[in-house]
XYZ file of C-alpha atoms in Angstrom:
676
model
C -36.595 0.184 -24.032
C -37.302 2.023 -20.786
C -36.778 0.275 -17.520
C -37.873 1.329 -14.014
C -35.995 0.183 -10.908
C -36.719 0.969 -7.301
C -34.118 2.136 -4.821
C -33.733 -1.431 -3.594
C -33.179 -2.996 -7.042
C -30.761 -5.775 -6.692
C -28.906 -5.424 -9.963
C -26.563 -2.433 -10.519
C -26.358 -2.202 -14.260
C -23.823 0.563 -14.047
C -21.313 -1.256 -11.960
C -19.885 -3.076 -14.985
C -16.341 -3.147 -16.416
C -16.035 0.132 -18.320
C -13.645 2.589 -19.788
C -13.049 5.517 -17.486
C -15.177 8.471 -18.584
C -13.818 11.079 -16.150
C -10.101 10.414 -16.332
C -7.858 7.590 -15.307
C -6.282 6.298 -12.152
C -3.588 8.378 -10.576
C -0.632 8.846 -12.909
C 1.608 5.815 -13.324
C 4.716 5.444 -11.263
C 7.959 3.828 -12.115
C 7.764 0.136 -11.284
C 10.155 -2.795 -11.265
C 11.037 -4.376 -14.655
C 8.473 -6.708 -16.200
C 8.938 -10.397 -15.368
C 7.462 -13.429 -17.048
C 7.328 -16.971 -15.720
C 5.717 -20.061 -17.270
C 4.838 -23.091 -15.246
C 3.133 -25.408 -17.775
C 1.322 -28.480 -16.446
C 2.293 -30.558 -19.494
C 5.471 -31.091 -21.471
C 3.648 -29.953 -24.566
C 3.901 -26.390 -23.364
C 7.475 -26.247 -24.572
C 6.229 -26.306 -28.158
C 3.280 -23.989 -27.550
C 4.613 -21.361 -29.911
C 4.153 -23.775 -32.887
C 0.409 -23.970 -32.315
C -1.439 -22.604 -35.350
C -5.107 -23.710 -34.977
C -7.370 -20.670 -34.397
C -8.011 -20.215 -30.685
C -5.834 -23.204 -29.780
C -3.821 -23.278 -26.598
C -1.386 -25.519 -24.847
C -2.927 -26.572 -21.579
C -0.985 -25.361 -18.590
C -0.584 -22.831 -15.791
C 1.225 -19.632 -16.690
C 2.215 -16.587 -14.784
C 3.372 -13.098 -15.780
C 3.934 -9.764 -14.095
C 3.406 -6.278 -15.509
C 3.904 -2.844 -13.954
C 0.771 -1.412 -12.344
C 0.181 1.779 -10.398
C 2.429 0.989 -7.469
C 4.490 -1.988 -8.578
C 4.263 -5.333 -10.231
C 0.812 -6.977 -10.835
C 1.280 -10.745 -11.056
C -1.355 -12.916 -12.784
C -1.785 -16.663 -12.987
C -3.666 -18.071 -15.926
C -4.834 -21.659 -16.290
C -5.797 -22.862 -19.798
C -6.936 -26.117 -21.378
C -6.307 -26.654 -25.075
C -9.078 -24.316 -26.218
C -10.151 -21.986 -23.394
C -9.079 -19.818 -20.508
C -10.058 -21.855 -17.450
C -9.142 -19.324 -14.724
C -7.375 -16.022 -14.239
C -6.233 -14.836 -10.789
C -4.215 -11.872 -9.643
C -1.766 -13.495 -7.198
C 0.254 -10.509 -6.256
C -0.010 -6.719 -6.403
C 0.624 -3.496 -4.557
C -2.215 -1.516 -5.972
C -4.052 1.103 -4.017
C -6.839 -0.407 -1.827
C -10.227 0.756 -3.032
C -8.942 1.655 -6.476
C -6.796 -1.073 -7.921
C -7.252 -3.751 -5.217
C -10.059 -4.545 -2.744
C -10.557 -2.021 0.077
C -12.109 -4.543 2.475
C -12.130 -8.347 2.449
C -14.953 -9.750 0.382
C -15.695 -6.345 -1.143
C -18.859 -6.482 -3.275
C -19.570 -2.805 -3.881
C -18.131 -1.137 -6.953
C -15.757 -2.607 -9.487
C -12.096 -3.477 -8.516
C -9.855 -4.390 -11.490
C -7.734 -7.030 -9.810
C -11.011 -8.987 -9.210
C -13.379 -7.901 -11.984
C -10.963 -7.854 -14.946
C -9.954 -11.578 -14.441
C -13.641 -12.578 -13.958
C -14.643 -10.761 -17.173
C -11.842 -12.315 -19.167
C -12.839 -15.830 -18.131
C -16.549 -15.137 -18.656
C -16.104 -13.645 -22.103
C -13.009 -15.601 -23.222
C -11.309 -12.426 -24.405
C -8.838 -9.864 -23.081
C -10.713 -7.115 -24.860
C -12.769 -6.297 -21.788
C -13.222 -2.704 -20.752
C -11.090 -1.080 -18.147
C -12.506 -0.087 -14.804
C -13.443 3.596 -14.485
C -10.825 5.428 -12.320
C -8.387 2.432 -12.349
C -7.242 2.198 -15.953
C -3.565 1.682 -15.102
C -4.242 -1.369 -12.935
C -6.775 -2.569 -15.552
C -4.151 -2.411 -18.256
C -1.577 -4.181 -16.148
C -3.916 -7.122 -15.513
C -4.877 -7.452 -19.207
C -1.263 -7.135 -20.378
C -0.159 -9.863 -18.011
C -2.931 -12.143 -19.196
C -1.881 -11.558 -22.807
C 1.683 -12.498 -21.792
C 0.410 -15.752 -20.306
C -1.657 -16.543 -23.431
C 1.432 -15.914 -25.538
C 3.302 -18.457 -23.417
C 0.495 -20.897 -24.063
C 1.046 -20.506 -27.825
C -1.985 -18.342 -28.486
C -2.494 -16.168 -31.496
C -3.432 -13.099 -29.513
C -5.739 -11.813 -32.220
C -7.957 -14.803 -31.466
C -8.353 -13.621 -27.896
C -9.174 -9.943 -28.488
C -12.745 -10.240 -29.679
C -14.677 -7.222 -28.311
C -17.376 -8.034 -25.757
C -20.802 -7.566 -27.340
C -22.783 -5.008 -25.314
C -26.471 -4.698 -24.869
C -28.307 -1.749 -26.459
C -28.401 1.265 -24.184
C -31.412 1.582 -21.971
C -33.257 4.391 -20.220
C -33.497 3.543 -16.519
C -35.506 5.195 -13.822
C -34.553 4.729 -10.172
C -36.199 6.249 -7.086
C -35.121 7.070 -3.553
C -35.721 9.614 -0.885
C -32.274 11.118 -1.328
C -29.715 10.984 -4.195
C -26.119 11.679 -3.295
C -23.906 12.600 -6.227
C -20.265 11.663 -5.463
C -18.972 8.722 -3.470
C -15.999 10.397 -1.760
C -15.753 11.030 1.975
C -18.427 13.732 2.134
C -20.890 11.822 -0.092
C -20.572 8.619 1.906
C -20.928 10.437 5.183
C -24.028 12.192 3.832
C -25.518 8.887 2.691
C -25.059 7.230 6.035
C -26.356 10.270 7.895
C -29.449 10.427 5.667
C -30.127 6.747 6.248
C -29.723 7.246 10.003
C -32.468 9.799 9.647
C -34.818 7.376 7.947
C -34.175 7.991 4.255
C -33.583 5.542 1.420
C -30.483 6.655 -0.491
C -28.871 6.112 -3.872
C -25.194 7.069 -4.254
C -24.121 7.918 -7.843
C -20.385 7.591 -8.383
C -18.553 8.057 -11.757
C -15.575 5.870 -10.934
C -15.652 2.098 -10.684
C -15.646 2.194 -6.900
C -16.292 4.841 -4.261
C -13.662 6.680 -2.270
C -12.789 9.703 -4.370
C -9.793 11.797 -3.270
C -10.484 10.997 0.382
C -9.169 7.504 -0.380
C -5.679 8.885 -1.204
C -5.552 11.718 1.347
C -3.245 12.004 4.275
C -6.059 10.741 6.619
C -5.539 13.374 9.298
C -8.393 14.827 11.320
C -8.219 17.902 13.534
C -10.169 18.500 16.717
C -9.479 19.499 20.306
C -8.882 16.418 22.396
C -8.380 17.089 26.133
C -7.335 13.563 26.955
C -4.557 13.348 24.392
C -3.480 16.943 24.544
C -3.123 16.674 28.364
C -0.065 14.406 27.603
C 1.677 17.210 25.697
C 3.613 19.884 27.510
C 3.194 23.363 26.086
C 6.528 24.948 25.233
C 7.267 28.689 25.335
C 7.593 28.682 21.547
C 4.132 27.138 21.104
C 2.703 29.730 23.545
C 3.948 32.396 21.228
C 1.829 31.004 18.419
C -1.314 31.349 20.543
C -0.441 34.768 21.784
C 0.259 35.947 18.233
C -3.166 34.511 17.242
C -5.030 36.648 19.751
C -2.978 39.697 19.029
C -4.240 40.059 15.438
C -6.277 43.040 14.479
C -9.897 42.001 14.196
C -11.603 42.480 10.794
C -15.081 42.923 12.246
C -17.094 42.594 15.473
C -17.619 38.839 15.119
C -13.881 38.283 14.716
C -13.235 40.459 17.758
C -15.699 38.523 19.811
C -13.913 35.302 18.895
C -10.540 36.746 19.759
C -11.829 37.947 23.123
C -13.247 34.502 23.857
C -9.903 32.788 23.207
C -8.037 35.460 25.165
C -10.339 34.879 28.173
C -9.885 31.111 27.928
C -6.112 31.559 27.735
C -6.080 33.870 30.718
C -8.109 31.338 32.759
C -5.849 28.517 31.602
C -2.745 30.273 32.907
C -4.547 31.241 36.107
C -5.250 27.585 36.693
C -1.531 26.863 36.498
C -1.835 24.374 33.697
C 1.272 23.441 31.656
C -0.109 20.993 29.191
C -1.284 21.894 25.665
C -4.100 24.454 25.574
C -6.928 24.038 23.098
C -10.611 24.800 22.708
C -13.288 25.016 19.999
C -12.853 28.802 19.994
C -9.073 28.582 19.460
C -9.544 25.980 16.729
C -12.068 28.269 15.063
C -9.799 31.340 15.370
C -6.752 29.522 14.020
C -8.781 28.235 11.061
C -10.193 31.715 10.345
C -6.853 33.536 10.866
C -5.039 30.808 8.835
C -7.368 31.453 5.910
C -6.544 35.151 5.911
C -9.854 36.105 7.484
C -11.697 35.820 4.193
C -13.750 32.675 4.921
C -17.352 33.007 6.112
C -16.990 32.879 9.887
C -20.346 31.224 10.526
C -19.308 28.359 8.349
C -15.917 28.135 10.072
C -17.772 27.867 13.363
C -19.922 24.983 12.068
C -16.725 23.166 10.995
C -14.779 23.652 14.147
C -17.524 23.542 16.732
C -18.778 20.241 15.335
C -15.371 18.579 14.835
C -15.433 16.706 18.142
C -18.965 15.443 17.499
C -17.830 14.336 13.996
C -14.858 12.557 15.499
C -17.115 10.695 17.912
C -19.614 9.863 15.194
C -17.176 8.317 12.820
C -15.627 6.304 15.601
C -19.092 4.992 16.461
C -19.240 3.804 12.870
C -16.011 1.850 13.492
C -13.277 4.224 12.486
C -9.989 3.786 14.426
C -7.381 6.389 15.144
C -3.937 6.175 16.730
C -3.904 7.078 20.388
C -1.446 9.984 19.974
C -1.920 13.617 19.018
C 0.295 15.379 16.470
C 0.567 18.379 14.280
C -0.287 17.535 10.679
C 1.362 19.159 7.706
C 0.140 22.743 7.705
C -2.360 22.211 10.612
C -0.636 24.820 12.753
C -1.494 23.141 16.135
C -1.131 19.797 17.815
C -4.727 18.617 17.464
C -4.239 16.186 14.602
C -5.477 12.563 14.815
C -4.182 9.971 12.388
C -5.942 6.905 11.024
C -4.571 3.500 12.001
C -4.896 2.485 8.323
C -2.829 3.774 5.358
C -3.968 7.029 3.749
C -7.752 7.464 3.631
C -8.569 3.726 3.513
C -9.619 3.801 7.168
C -12.327 6.462 6.546
C -13.554 4.888 3.292
C -13.535 1.283 4.532
C -15.536 2.372 7.608
C -18.135 4.018 5.375
C -18.205 1.054 2.884
C -18.637 -1.530 5.658
C -21.577 0.423 7.123
C -23.170 0.958 3.739
C -22.821 -2.739 2.826
C -24.816 -3.604 5.963
C -27.465 -0.870 5.345
C -30.400 -2.017 3.172
C -31.440 1.636 2.776
C -28.374 2.652 0.802
C -27.588 1.603 -2.753
C -24.489 2.418 -4.847
C -24.446 2.928 -8.590
C -20.905 3.164 -9.865
C -19.259 3.922 -13.240
C -22.063 6.419 -13.731
C -21.609 10.207 -14.270
C -24.261 12.669 -13.240
C -24.903 15.155 -16.079
C -27.836 17.376 -14.973
C -29.918 18.289 -11.969
C -33.670 17.813 -12.415
C -36.056 20.517 -11.159
C -39.861 20.675 -10.949
C -41.965 23.642 -11.985
C -41.297 25.479 -8.681
C -37.488 25.164 -9.131
C -37.138 22.521 -6.455
C -34.397 19.939 -7.181
C -36.078 16.542 -7.552
C -33.380 14.323 -9.002
C -30.412 13.801 -11.238
C -29.868 12.670 -14.799
C -26.819 10.512 -15.484
C -25.165 8.251 -17.969
C -22.999 5.192 -17.475
C -20.060 4.280 -19.696
C -22.098 1.656 -21.456
C -24.378 4.406 -22.727
C -27.309 3.714 -20.454
C -29.049 6.916 -19.332
C -30.633 7.310 -15.912
C -33.182 9.401 -14.096
C -32.614 9.197 -10.362
C -35.753 10.664 -8.710
C -35.233 11.954 -5.191
C -38.432 12.724 -3.186
C -36.534 14.667 -0.500
C -33.724 16.087 -2.611
C -30.133 15.846 -3.781
C -26.772 16.071 -2.010
C -23.907 17.272 -4.221
C -20.550 15.915 -2.986
C -18.480 15.776 -6.178
C -15.300 17.441 -4.883
C -13.398 20.440 -6.075
C -11.648 21.217 -9.354
C -7.852 20.964 -8.655
C -7.505 18.245 -11.370
C -9.227 20.427 -13.981
C -6.446 22.627 -15.334
C -8.816 24.742 -17.418
C -10.869 25.727 -14.349
C -7.770 26.210 -12.204
C -6.327 28.718 -14.724
C -9.671 30.428 -15.153
C -10.000 31.123 -11.407
C -6.304 31.589 -10.480
C -6.733 35.371 -10.167
C -5.458 36.299 -6.689
C -1.860 36.880 -7.740
C -0.596 34.454 -5.071
C 0.294 31.848 -7.633
C 1.992 32.274 -11.075
C 0.884 30.174 -13.997
C -0.427 26.826 -12.719
C -1.016 25.195 -16.046
C 2.005 22.877 -15.758
C 1.843 22.225 -12.027
C 0.963 18.598 -11.242
C -1.911 17.682 -8.956
C -2.124 15.332 -5.924
C -5.673 14.479 -6.945
C -6.963 11.488 -8.884
C -7.712 12.549 -12.427
C -11.108 10.843 -12.291
C -12.014 13.124 -9.395
C -11.883 16.841 -8.652
C -13.007 17.951 -12.092
C -15.495 20.528 -10.903
C -18.422 18.825 -12.617
C -20.772 19.208 -9.660
C -19.997 22.928 -9.442
C -20.879 23.345 -13.066
C -24.163 21.428 -12.668
C -25.154 23.590 -9.712
C -24.196 26.759 -11.527
C -26.396 25.767 -14.427
C -29.487 25.954 -12.251
C -28.559 29.273 -10.708
C -26.322 28.372 -7.736
C -24.049 31.088 -6.513
C -20.311 30.492 -6.290
C -18.041 31.491 -3.372
C -14.336 32.246 -3.374
C -13.433 30.237 -6.506
C -10.132 32.116 -6.695
C -8.890 30.493 -3.497
C -6.592 27.643 -4.585
C -4.218 25.596 -2.506
C -0.988 23.872 -3.332
C 0.580 21.150 -1.104
C 4.193 20.314 -0.789
C 3.659 16.540 -0.341
C 3.486 15.535 -4.070
C 6.040 12.993 -5.248
C 8.446 14.293 -7.908
C 7.464 11.574 -10.433
C 3.816 12.367 -10.965
C 2.721 14.574 -8.117
C 0.766 11.875 -6.320
C 0.131 12.091 -2.549
C 1.769 8.699 -2.054
C 4.820 6.847 -0.981
C 6.201 9.080 1.754
C 7.275 8.241 5.325
C 4.499 8.740 7.828
C 6.225 11.607 9.580
C 6.092 13.700 6.493
C 2.319 14.294 6.953
C 2.069 14.051 10.722
C 5.538 14.492 12.227
C 6.471 18.045 11.520
C 8.323 18.143 14.875
C 10.726 15.428 13.720
C 12.081 16.573 10.366
C 13.486 19.483 8.405
C 13.047 20.549 4.796
C 16.232 20.984 2.743
C 16.762 22.027 -0.884
C 19.144 20.343 -3.384
C 22.026 22.380 -1.850
C 21.458 20.823 1.576
C 20.057 24.045 3.051
C 16.846 24.771 4.967
C 14.675 27.416 3.381
C 11.392 27.663 5.317
C 9.726 26.942 8.735
C 8.460 23.445 8.493
C 5.481 24.009 10.816
C 4.156 26.985 8.857
C 1.185 27.474 6.525
C 0.863 25.311 3.404
C 0.762 28.233 1.010
C 3.808 29.885 2.541
C 5.813 26.665 2.378
C 4.786 26.022 -1.266
C 5.710 29.511 -2.345
C 9.176 28.889 -0.973
C 9.397 25.400 -2.533
C 8.681 26.850 -5.962
C 11.688 29.158 -5.527
C 14.180 26.362 -4.839
C 16.400 24.720 -7.462
C 14.240 22.634 -9.753
C 11.231 23.653 -7.612
C 11.637 20.641 -5.301
C 12.970 19.793 -1.849
C 13.643 16.897 0.498
C 12.068 15.951 3.826
C 15.078 15.012 5.935
C 14.526 12.844 8.998
C 16.717 10.546 11.140
C 16.335 7.453 13.295
C 15.471 9.658 16.191
C 11.789 9.949 17.214
C 8.860 7.904 16.232
C 10.813 5.021 14.599
C 14.417 3.986 14.931
C 14.554 1.121 12.520
C 13.825 2.040 8.885
C 14.004 -1.623 7.984
C 10.705 -2.204 9.715
C 9.068 1.162 9.177
C 6.305 1.708 6.637
C 5.366 4.659 4.499
C 2.084 6.489 5.029
C 0.471 4.172 2.377
C 1.930 0.963 3.736
C 5.077 0.303 1.684
C 8.416 -0.684 3.240
C 11.187 1.815 3.086
C 13.266 -0.769 1.184
C 10.590 -0.879 -1.562
C 10.396 2.853 -1.748
C 14.238 3.222 -1.913
C 14.389 0.629 -4.727
C 11.735 2.591 -6.708
C 13.449 5.965 -6.071
C 10.937 7.559 -3.769
C 13.253 7.898 -0.735
C 16.997 7.970 -0.171
C 18.519 6.190 2.876
C 22.011 6.832 4.209
C 23.751 5.828 7.402
C 25.578 9.138 7.732
C 25.138 12.715 6.627
C 28.302 12.426 4.577
C 26.789 9.516 2.681
C 23.490 11.327 2.344
C 25.208 14.373 0.878
C 26.929 12.108 -1.678
C 23.644 10.522 -2.686
C 21.885 13.942 -2.942
C 24.780 15.495 -4.770
C 25.198 18.338 -2.319
C 28.144 19.589 -0.259
C 28.590 17.459 2.846
C 29.809 20.333 5.024
C 26.820 22.446 4.067
C 24.408 19.629 4.922
C 26.083 18.915 8.244
C 26.098 22.632 9.125
C 22.381 22.816 8.313
C 21.604 19.945 10.679
C 23.900 21.270 13.393
C 22.190 24.662 13.271
C 18.772 23.064 13.520
C 19.853 20.843 16.436
C 20.999 23.972 18.266
C 17.652 25.519 17.657
C 15.981 22.473 19.319
C 18.103 23.254 22.418
C 17.520 27.002 22.411
C 13.896 27.106 21.189
C 14.935 29.882 18.806
C 14.838 29.169 15.101
C 16.111 31.257 12.198
C 12.917 30.600 10.204
C 10.522 31.109 13.107
C 9.715 27.498 13.699
C 8.005 26.780 16.999
C 7.474 23.006 17.093
C 10.340 20.668 17.978
C 10.615 17.290 19.599
C 13.884 15.684 18.518
C 17.350 16.538 17.185
C 18.470 14.850 13.985
C 21.530 13.007 15.347
C 21.429 9.299 14.624
C 21.484 7.387 11.359
C 20.144 6.084 9.184
C 18.934 9.295 7.703
C 15.967 9.370 5.267
C 15.443 11.985 2.570
C 12.129 12.099 0.630
C 12.021 14.239 -2.544
C 8.810 16.222 -2.932
C 7.292 19.056 -4.959
C 4.462 21.558 -4.563
C 1.340 20.413 -6.391
C -2.250 21.510 -6.829
C -4.196 19.974 -4.013
C -7.361 21.680 -2.817
C -9.736 24.292 -4.124
C -11.333 26.275 -1.323
C -13.967 27.815 -3.547
C -17.202 26.218 -4.732
C -20.981 26.493 -4.526
C -22.251 28.875 -1.844
C -23.963 27.225 1.129
C -25.521 28.290 4.337
C -24.820 26.860 7.851
C -27.186 23.972 7.200
C -25.413 22.975 3.941
C -28.209 24.299 1.693
C -27.028 25.566 -1.709
C -27.815 29.240 -2.226
C -28.722 31.055 -5.395
C -27.428 34.474 -6.540
C -29.997 36.239 -4.389
C -28.830 34.302 -1.249
C -32.005 32.161 -1.131
C -31.715 28.388 -0.681
C -32.358 26.285 -3.781
C -34.994 23.880 -2.479
C -34.027 20.274 -2.469
C -30.349 20.878 -2.942
C -27.555 20.617 -0.315
C -23.811 20.220 -0.761
C -20.860 18.963 1.286
C -17.138 18.669 1.029
C -14.757 20.308 -1.410
C -17.492 21.305 -3.764
C -18.441 24.057 -1.342
C -16.861 27.401 -0.845
C -16.455 29.820 2.042
C -15.293 27.427 4.738
C -11.511 27.611 4.507
C -10.756 30.970 3.072
C -7.383 31.786 1.477
C -5.505 28.818 2.972
C -6.927 25.484 4.249
C -5.304 24.156 7.354
C -3.863 20.639 7.006
C -6.284 18.090 8.515
C -9.342 20.303 8.045
C -10.430 18.782 4.756
C -11.390 15.454 6.313
C -13.116 17.338 9.151
C -15.019 19.156 6.447
C -16.153 15.882 4.808
C -17.319 14.440 8.108
C -18.929 17.456 9.652
C -20.667 18.877 6.525
C -21.398 15.382 5.086
C -23.210 14.379 8.290
C -24.957 17.742 8.300
C -26.010 17.414 4.679
C -27.651 14.028 5.449
C -29.524 15.633 8.339
C -30.631 18.733 6.363
C -31.817 16.878 3.271
C -34.044 14.585 5.333
C -35.768 17.345 7.260
């Protein structure tokens, strides 16, 4: 049977409960022990285990908890004597947008804490499929329901009948623009295209949109005169700028940029200003220099010169940022803005809320694009795809396709194939911060199959923020990502080993040399928060929860901290004393230039971390309008790309906070270009 649906079709056949086709949820973390509680509504429940009739149950209300992605998932099941009356997840700590709802009343996509219970009740079986991209949470919900059924005296085999599925169909859908990938760049492109009058279909292989943007550090770089005017510029920070304009230019364009910043800096000093200097040119120069001058400077200019406009645009959509400026991990300058919501949930919820209110945009989830469609002239006119129920799709796009499928840091085969610079040793066993259902390089492969050129695929980034349990970019104090001025990095011996405000690659290379290739962020009660009992991690967990699960260590004194870390107390205290002296003098043994507080007052917090695969700077080659180029340098008609799938923007080292800028700036640009 072949079925044809318009862009505005009301039923999303692909957004069903399905097994994940592109990989699972982020790797599981250690959770609290399993707990089980029965609260039967009748006394007969005490003899439930004696029930033998097929499918029979003892009526009652039962609860059970099983370990999910971030902690216990608690389920309440109500039964009568022969059926499951209701299933409800009553408590969980799962990641918003993946395991739990991103926004109240969320209707787009498939969220396991909502959809799995509904499917179990509808089908009267626990043998429902997992949600693509959230298999761990899905398994926790189903396991807890099984526990409850056991309490009700069920023979579990009677409640594991597979759900009968409809025969696969061929489905045609039409729109002006098809966006492949529902991460930050794809959602920005879809909204931008709609703002420019297009009808849009978003094709996302996971059960819900968000991609790796959902679990990112949520920091955004751009010059901000209002906030930066509140920051005094220290002599040490001035040295960073002066070193930046003292580099030897690699070509005339680089020299022109250096000269522009030098002139701005000269005028700034002539005006007698003392607050933090910044400009679009300095942002561009730092990004280019920080990427080892191998990026394509015209693309760097698009990124940095449009960062302020992108910042304003996403705020107009409803995005909220904190009202302070900081220096994000590896961002190299105090121009970092931080979301008011945990991780990337602020960005994605902003996009989702706008899309939900936009009749011109439709999401199709749990569906993986497999091939780009071209007409006889070579123009890209659509995408073929398949959902996890076996339905095949042809998404026709009258204006063209936006590829926004991310990079390939979670694809170890591709990483090892392109890891050729000599910077990194064997990366085959290095964990990734990325979700395994994302960053597989599939969009790059599809583009390459129709002749797209690739750019700088060998440029691979590690990040030192991965937890030591599974590498996930989760469960760390907020200052770890945007508080470089308030912490130090120590190894297992209690010694500093690197400048904390340096480049990401330089820090990671040093981390890999430390005992067990790990280190600790060490911070104190000085600075942003003084009460760790009320502080929250970057993803919204209490410090107490994280200490109980082993993600952080809290100690009232350095002696106690040394004992908990297993290092020499005198070594640790000497390390802190030396750093505190550097705060006073402005001179640091490792060349650090950014300070704000001494580490003096307990409690102290240590966060164990490791260097993990994080971002791939290479990808399909694009021009300054986001058009994908072929091997001859000509645009492939009808095809644009945005986000981490592209190459040439960041060079040999991406500055922290620039990835989200990339998704906003080039996502918005892609939507504009494809609708022209």
